[in-house]
PDB file of C-alpha atoms in Angstrom:
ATOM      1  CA  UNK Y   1     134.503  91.616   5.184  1.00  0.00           C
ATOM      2  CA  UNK Y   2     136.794  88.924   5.254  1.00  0.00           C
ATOM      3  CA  UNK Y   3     137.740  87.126   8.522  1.00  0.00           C
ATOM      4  CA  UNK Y   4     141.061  87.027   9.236  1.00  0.00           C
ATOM      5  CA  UNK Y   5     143.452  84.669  11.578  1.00  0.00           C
ATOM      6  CA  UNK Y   6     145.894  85.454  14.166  1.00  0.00           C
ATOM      7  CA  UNK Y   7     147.945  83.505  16.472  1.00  0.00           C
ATOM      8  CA  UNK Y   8     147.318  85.201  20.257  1.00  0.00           C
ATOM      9  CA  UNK Y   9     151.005  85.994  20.922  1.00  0.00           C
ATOM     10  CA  UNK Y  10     154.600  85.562  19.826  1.00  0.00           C
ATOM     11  CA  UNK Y  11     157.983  86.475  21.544  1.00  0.00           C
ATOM     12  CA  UNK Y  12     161.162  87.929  19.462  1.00  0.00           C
ATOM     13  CA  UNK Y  13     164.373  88.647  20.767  1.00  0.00           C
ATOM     14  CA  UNK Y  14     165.506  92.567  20.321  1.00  0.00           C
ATOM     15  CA  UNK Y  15     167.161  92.761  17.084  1.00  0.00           C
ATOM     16  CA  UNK Y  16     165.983  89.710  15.079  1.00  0.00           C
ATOM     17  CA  UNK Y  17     162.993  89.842  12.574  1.00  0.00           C
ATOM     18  CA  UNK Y  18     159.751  89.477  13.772  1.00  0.00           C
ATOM     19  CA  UNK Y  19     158.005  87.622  11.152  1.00  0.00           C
ATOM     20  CA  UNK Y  20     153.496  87.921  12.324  1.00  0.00           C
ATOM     21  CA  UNK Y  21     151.359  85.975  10.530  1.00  0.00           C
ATOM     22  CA  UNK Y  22     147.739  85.931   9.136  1.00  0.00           C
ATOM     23  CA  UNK Y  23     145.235  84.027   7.792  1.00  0.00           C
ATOM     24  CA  UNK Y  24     142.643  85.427   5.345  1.00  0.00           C
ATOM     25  CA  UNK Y  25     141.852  82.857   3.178  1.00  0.00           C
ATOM     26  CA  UNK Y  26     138.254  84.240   2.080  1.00  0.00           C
ATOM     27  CA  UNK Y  27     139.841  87.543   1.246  1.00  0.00           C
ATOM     28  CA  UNK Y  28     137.418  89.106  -1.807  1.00  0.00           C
ATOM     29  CA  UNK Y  29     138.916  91.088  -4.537  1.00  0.00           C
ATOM     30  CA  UNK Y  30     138.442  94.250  -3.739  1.00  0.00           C
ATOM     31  CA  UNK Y  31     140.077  93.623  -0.049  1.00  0.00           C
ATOM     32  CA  UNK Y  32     143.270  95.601   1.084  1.00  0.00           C
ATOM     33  CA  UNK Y  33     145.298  93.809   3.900  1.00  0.00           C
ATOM     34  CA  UNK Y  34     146.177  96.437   6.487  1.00  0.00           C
ATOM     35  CA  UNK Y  35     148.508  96.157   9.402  1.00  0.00           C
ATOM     36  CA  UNK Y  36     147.830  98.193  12.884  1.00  0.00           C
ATOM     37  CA  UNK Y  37     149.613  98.244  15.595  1.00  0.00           C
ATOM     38  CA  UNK Y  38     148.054  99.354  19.224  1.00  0.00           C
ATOM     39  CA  UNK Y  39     150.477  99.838  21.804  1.00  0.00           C
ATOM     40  CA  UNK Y  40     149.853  99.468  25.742  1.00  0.00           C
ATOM     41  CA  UNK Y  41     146.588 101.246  25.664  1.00  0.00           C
ATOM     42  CA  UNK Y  42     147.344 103.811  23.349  1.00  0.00           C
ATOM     43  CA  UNK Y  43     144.687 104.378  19.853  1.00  0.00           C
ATOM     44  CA  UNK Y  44     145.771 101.983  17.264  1.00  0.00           C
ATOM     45  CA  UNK Y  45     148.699 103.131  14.828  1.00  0.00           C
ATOM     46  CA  UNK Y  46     148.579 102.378  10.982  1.00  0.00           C
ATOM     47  CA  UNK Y  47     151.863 100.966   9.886  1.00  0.00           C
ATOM     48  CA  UNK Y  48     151.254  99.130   6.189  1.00  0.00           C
ATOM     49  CA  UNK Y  49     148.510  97.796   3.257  1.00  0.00           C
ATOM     50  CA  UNK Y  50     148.597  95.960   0.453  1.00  0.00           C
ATOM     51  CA  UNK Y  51     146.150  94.378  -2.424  1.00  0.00           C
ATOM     52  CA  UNK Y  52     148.594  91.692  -3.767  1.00  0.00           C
ATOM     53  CA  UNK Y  53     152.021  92.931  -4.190  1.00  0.00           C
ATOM     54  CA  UNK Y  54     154.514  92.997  -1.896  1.00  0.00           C
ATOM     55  CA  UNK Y  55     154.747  95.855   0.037  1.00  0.00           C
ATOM     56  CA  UNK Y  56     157.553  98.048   2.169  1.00  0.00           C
ATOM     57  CA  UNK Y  57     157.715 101.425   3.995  1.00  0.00           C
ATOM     58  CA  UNK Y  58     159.807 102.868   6.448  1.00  0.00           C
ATOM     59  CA  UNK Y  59     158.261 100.700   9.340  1.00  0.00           C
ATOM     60  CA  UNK Y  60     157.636  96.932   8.023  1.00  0.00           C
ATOM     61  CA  UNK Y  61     157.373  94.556   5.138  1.00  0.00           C
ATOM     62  CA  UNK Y  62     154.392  93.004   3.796  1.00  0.00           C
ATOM     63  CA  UNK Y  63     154.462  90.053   2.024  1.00  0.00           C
ATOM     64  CA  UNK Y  64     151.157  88.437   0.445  1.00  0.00           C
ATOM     65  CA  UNK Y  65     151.117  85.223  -0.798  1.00  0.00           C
ATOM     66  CA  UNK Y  66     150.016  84.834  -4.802  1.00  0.00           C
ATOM     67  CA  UNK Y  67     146.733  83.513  -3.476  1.00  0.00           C
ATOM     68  CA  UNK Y  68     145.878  86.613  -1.035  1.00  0.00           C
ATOM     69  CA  UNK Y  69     144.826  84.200   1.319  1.00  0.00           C
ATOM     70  CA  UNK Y  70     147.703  84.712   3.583  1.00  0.00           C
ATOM     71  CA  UNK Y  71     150.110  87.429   4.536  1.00  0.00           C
ATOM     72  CA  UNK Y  72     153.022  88.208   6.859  1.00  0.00           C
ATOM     73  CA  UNK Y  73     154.175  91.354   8.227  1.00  0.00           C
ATOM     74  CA  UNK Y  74     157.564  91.615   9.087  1.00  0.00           C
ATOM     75  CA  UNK Y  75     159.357  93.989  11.519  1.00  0.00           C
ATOM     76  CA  UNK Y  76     162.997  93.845  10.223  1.00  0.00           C
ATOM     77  CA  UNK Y  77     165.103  94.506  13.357  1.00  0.00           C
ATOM     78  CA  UNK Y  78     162.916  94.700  16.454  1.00  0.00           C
ATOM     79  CA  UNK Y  79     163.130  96.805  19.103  1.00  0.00           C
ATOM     80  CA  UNK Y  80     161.281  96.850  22.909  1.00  0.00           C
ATOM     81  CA  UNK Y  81     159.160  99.968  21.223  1.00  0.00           C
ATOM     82  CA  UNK Y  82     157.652  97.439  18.971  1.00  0.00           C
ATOM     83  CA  UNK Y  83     155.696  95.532  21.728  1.00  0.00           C
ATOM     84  CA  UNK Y  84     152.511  96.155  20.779  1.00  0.00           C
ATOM     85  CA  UNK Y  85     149.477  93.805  19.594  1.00  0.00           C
ATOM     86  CA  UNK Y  86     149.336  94.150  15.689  1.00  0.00           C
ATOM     87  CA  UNK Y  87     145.937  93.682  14.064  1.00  0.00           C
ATOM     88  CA  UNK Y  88     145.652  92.107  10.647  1.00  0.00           C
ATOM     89  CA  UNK Y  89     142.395  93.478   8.996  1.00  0.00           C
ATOM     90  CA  UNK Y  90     140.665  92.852   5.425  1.00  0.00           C
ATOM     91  CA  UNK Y  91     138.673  95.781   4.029  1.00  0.00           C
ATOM     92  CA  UNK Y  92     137.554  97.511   1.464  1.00  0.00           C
ATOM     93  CA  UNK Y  93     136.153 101.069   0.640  1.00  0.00           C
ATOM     94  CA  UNK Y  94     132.733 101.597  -0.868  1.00  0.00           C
ATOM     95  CA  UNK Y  95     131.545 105.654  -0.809  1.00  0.00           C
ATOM     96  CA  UNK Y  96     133.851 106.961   1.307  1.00  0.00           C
ATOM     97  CA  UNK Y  97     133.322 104.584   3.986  1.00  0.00           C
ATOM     98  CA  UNK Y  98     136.058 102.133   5.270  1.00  0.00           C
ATOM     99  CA  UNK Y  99     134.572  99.279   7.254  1.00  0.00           C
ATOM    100  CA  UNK Y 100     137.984  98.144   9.202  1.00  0.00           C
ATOM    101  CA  UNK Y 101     136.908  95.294  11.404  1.00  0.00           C
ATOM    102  CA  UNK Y 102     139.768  94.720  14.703  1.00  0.00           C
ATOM    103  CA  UNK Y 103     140.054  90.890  15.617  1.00  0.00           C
ATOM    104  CA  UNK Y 104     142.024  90.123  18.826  1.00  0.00           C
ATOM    105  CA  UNK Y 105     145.540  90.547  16.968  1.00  0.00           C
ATOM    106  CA  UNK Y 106     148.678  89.193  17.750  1.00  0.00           C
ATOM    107  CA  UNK Y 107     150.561  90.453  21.141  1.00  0.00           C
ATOM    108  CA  UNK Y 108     154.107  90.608  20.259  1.00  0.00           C
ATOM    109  CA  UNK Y 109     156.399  90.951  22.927  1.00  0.00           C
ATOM    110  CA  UNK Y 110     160.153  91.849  21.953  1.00  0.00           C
ATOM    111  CA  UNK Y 111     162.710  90.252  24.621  1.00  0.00           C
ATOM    112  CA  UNK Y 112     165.898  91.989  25.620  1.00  0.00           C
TER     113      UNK Y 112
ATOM    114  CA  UNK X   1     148.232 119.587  13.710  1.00  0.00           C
ATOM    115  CA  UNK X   2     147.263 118.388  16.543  1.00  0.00           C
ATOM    116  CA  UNK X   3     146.003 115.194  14.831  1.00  0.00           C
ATOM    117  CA  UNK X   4     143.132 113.530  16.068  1.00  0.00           C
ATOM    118  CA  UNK X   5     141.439 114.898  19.807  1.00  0.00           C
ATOM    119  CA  UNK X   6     139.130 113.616  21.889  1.00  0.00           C
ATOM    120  CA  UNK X   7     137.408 114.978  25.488  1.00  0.00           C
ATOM    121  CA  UNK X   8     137.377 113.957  27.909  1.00  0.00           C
ATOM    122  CA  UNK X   9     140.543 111.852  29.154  1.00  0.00           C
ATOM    123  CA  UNK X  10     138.240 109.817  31.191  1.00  0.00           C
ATOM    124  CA  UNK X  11     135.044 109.816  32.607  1.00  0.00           C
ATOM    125  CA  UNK X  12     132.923 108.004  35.364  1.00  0.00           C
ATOM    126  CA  UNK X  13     129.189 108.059  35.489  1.00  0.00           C
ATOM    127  CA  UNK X  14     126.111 106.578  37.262  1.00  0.00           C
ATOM    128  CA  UNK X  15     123.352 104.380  35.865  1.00  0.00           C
ATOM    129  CA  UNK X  16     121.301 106.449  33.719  1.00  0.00           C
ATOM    130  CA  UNK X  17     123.569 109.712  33.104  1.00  0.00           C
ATOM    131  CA  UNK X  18     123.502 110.877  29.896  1.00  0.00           C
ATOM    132  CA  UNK X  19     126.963 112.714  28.367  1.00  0.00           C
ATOM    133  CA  UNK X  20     128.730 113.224  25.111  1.00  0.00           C
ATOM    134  CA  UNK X  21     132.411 111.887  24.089  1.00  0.00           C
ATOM    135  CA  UNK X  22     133.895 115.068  22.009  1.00  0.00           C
ATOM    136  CA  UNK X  23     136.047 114.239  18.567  1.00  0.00           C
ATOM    137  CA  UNK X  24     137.788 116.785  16.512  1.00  0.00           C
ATOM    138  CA  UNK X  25     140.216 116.552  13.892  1.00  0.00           C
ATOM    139  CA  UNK X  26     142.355 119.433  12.303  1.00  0.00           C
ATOM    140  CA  UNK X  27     143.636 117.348   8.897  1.00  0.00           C
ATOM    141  CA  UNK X  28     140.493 118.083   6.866  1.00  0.00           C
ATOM    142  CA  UNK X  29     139.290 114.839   6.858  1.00  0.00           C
ATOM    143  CA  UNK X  30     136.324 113.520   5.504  1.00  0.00           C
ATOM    144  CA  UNK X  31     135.167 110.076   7.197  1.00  0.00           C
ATOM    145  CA  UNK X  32     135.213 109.853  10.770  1.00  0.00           C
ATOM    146  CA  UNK X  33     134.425 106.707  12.946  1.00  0.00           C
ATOM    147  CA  UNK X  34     133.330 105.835  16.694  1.00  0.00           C
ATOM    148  CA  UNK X  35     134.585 102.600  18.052  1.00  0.00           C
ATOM    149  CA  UNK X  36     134.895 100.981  21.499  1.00  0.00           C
ATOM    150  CA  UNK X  37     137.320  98.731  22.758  1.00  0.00           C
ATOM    151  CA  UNK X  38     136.449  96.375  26.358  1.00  0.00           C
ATOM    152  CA  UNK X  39     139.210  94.427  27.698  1.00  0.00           C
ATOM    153  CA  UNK X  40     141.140  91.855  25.983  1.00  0.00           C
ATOM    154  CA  UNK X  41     139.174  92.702  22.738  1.00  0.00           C
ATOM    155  CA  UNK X  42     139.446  94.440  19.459  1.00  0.00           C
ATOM    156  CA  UNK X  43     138.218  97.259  18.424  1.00  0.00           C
ATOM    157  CA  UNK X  44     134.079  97.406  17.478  1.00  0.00           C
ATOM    158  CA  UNK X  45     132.779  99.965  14.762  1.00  0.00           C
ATOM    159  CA  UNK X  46     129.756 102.480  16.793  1.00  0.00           C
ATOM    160  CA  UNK X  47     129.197 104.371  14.166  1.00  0.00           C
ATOM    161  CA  UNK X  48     130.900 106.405  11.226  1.00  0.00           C
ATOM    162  CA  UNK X  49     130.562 109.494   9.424  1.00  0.00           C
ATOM    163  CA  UNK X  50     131.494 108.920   5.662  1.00  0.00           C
ATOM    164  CA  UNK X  51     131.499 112.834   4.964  1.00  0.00           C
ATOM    165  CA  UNK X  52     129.761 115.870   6.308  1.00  0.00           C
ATOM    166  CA  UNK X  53     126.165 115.872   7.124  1.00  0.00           C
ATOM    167  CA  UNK X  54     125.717 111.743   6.988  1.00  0.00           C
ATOM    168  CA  UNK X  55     126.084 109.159   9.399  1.00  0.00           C
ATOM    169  CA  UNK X  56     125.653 105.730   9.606  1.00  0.00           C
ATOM    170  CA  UNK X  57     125.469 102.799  12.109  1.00  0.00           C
ATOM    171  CA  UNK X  58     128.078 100.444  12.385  1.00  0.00           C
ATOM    172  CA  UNK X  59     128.645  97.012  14.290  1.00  0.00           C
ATOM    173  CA  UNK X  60     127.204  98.139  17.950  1.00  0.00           C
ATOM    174  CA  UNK X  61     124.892 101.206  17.826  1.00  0.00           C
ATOM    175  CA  UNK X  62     122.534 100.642  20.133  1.00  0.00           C
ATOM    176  CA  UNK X  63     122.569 103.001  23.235  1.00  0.00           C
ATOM    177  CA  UNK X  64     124.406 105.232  21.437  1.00  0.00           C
ATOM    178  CA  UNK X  65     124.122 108.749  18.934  1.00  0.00           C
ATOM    179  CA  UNK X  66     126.668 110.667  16.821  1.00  0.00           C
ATOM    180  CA  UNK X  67     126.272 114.356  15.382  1.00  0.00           C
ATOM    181  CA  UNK X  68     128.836 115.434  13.108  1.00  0.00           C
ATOM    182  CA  UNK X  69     128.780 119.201  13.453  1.00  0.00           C
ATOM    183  CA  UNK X  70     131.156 119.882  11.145  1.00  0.00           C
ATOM    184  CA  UNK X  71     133.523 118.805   9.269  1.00  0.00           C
ATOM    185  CA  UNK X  72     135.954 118.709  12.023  1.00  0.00           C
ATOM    186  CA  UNK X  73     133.791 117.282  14.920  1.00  0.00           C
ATOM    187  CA  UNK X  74     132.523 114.214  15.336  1.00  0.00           C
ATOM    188  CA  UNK X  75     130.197 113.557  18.839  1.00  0.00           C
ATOM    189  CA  UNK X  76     128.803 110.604  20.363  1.00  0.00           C
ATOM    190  CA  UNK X  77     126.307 110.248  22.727  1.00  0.00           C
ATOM    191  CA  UNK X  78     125.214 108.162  25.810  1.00  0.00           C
ATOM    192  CA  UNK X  79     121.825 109.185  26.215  1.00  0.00           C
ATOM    193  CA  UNK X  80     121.338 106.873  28.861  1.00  0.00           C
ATOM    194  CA  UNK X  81     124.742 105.021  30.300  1.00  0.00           C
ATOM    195  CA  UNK X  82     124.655 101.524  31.532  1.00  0.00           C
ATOM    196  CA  UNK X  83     127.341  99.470  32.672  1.00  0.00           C
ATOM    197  CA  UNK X  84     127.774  97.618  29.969  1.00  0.00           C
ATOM    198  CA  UNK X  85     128.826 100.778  27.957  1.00  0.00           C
ATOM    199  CA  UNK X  86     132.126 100.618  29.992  1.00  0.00           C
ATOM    200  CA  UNK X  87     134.587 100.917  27.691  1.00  0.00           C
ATOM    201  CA  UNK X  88     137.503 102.742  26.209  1.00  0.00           C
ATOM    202  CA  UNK X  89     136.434 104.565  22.965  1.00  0.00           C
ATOM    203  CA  UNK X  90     138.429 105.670  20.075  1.00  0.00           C
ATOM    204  CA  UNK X  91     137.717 108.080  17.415  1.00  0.00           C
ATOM    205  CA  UNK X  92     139.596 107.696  13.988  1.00  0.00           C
ATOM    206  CA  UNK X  93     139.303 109.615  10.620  1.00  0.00           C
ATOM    207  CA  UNK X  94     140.247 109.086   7.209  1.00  0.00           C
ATOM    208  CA  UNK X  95     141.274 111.587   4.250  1.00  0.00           C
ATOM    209  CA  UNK X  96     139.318 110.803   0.864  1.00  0.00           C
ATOM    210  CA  UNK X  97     140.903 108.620  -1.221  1.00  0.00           C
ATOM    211  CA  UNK X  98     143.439 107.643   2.092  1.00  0.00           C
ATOM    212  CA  UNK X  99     143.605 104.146   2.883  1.00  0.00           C
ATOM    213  CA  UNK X 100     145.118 105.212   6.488  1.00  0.00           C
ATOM    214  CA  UNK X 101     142.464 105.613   9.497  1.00  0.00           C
ATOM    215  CA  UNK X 102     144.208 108.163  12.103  1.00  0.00           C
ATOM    216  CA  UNK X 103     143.211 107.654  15.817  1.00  0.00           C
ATOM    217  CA  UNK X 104     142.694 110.000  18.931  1.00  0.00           C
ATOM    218  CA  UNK X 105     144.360 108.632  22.314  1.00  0.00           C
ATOM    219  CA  UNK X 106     140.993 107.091  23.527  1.00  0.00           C
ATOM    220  CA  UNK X 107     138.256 108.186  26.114  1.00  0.00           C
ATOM    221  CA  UNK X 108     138.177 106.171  29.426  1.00  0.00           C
ATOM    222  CA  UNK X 109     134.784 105.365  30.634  1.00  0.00           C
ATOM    223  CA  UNK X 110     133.466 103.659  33.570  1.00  0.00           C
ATOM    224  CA  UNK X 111     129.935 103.430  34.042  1.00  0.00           C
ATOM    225  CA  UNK X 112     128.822 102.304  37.973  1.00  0.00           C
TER     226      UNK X 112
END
């Protein structure tokens, strides 16, 4: 699986976009980017994937860069419910199995 | 549905005492996963069930078993706790074909 990069914590003020970043730059192929969010101690929550498009759902934005080796996850208008630390994870699925490997992640805190 | 469950809530144990972290699921999924999470860290595959009847070691399996009973259950087992299994687990599952991994609230363990 590929590694992926994280900064260790970012601030946003309630409202404004909260733009995370992450580094994946020996992303294979076959390698979805998936976003997770685990907040306070709570099992992590799923919120977005994507192989190279851009992608959007009712909770964030994904963008990928043309060369997959980077990718950005925005939060369009956050709210104190979105501090959380976000994972960015690289993975595939071979026969049924889904090897989803949790770095440290990215803390957010969101600022009245 | 009740989603994703796991028993018990928390747990303390001595040295040495064996007991079993329960999983169920009612979405009819067919992978299932055991992972732990210490502090400050992400999460760590135990081990994973990629369907019914076969299981698989992931990143840290020693000191540990799984059964998967059915397909809704998914166990793990300390057969012999040391401190250094203190942890908060997490079960997760994962319909066929799903790129999503669903997780259970987490079982607290302390092991003295």
């Amino acid at each position: 699986d590929a590694k992926t990069t994280q900064p260790p914590s970012m601030d946003c003020a309630e409202g404004r976009a909260a733009n995370l970043p992450c580094n994946h730059s020996t992303i294979s192929g076959n390698e979805y980017v998936y976003w997770y969010r685990q907040i306070h101690s709570q099992g992590p929550q799923y919120i977005i994937h994507g192989l190279k498009n851009n992608e959007t759902n009712e909770m964030a934005s994904l963008i990928i860069t043309e060369d997959r080796k980077s990718s950005t996850l925005i939060l369009p208008h956050a709210t104190l419910r979105d501090t959380a630390v976000y994972y960015c994870i690289a993975a595939s699925i071979s026969g049924g199995y889904q090897k989803v490997t949790f770095g440290t992640g990215t803390k957010l805190q969101v600022i009245p | 549905n009740a989603g994703v469950t796991q028993t018990p809530k928390f747990q303390v144990l001595k040295t040495g005492q064996s007991m079993t972290l329960q999983c169920a699921q009612d979405m009819n999924h067919n992978s299932m996963y055991w992972y732990r999470q210490d502090p400050g860290m992400g999460l760590r595959l135990i081990y994973y069930s990629a369907s019914e009847g076969t299981t698989d070691k992931g990143e840290v399996p020693n000191g540990y078993n799984v059964s998967r009973l059915n397909k809704r259950e998914f166990s793990l087992r300390l057969e012999s706790a040391a401190p250094s299994q203190t942890s908060v687990y997490f079960c997760a599952s994962r319909p066929q074909g799903w790129y999503e991994q669903f997780f259970g609230p987490g079982t607290r363990l302390t092991v003295l």
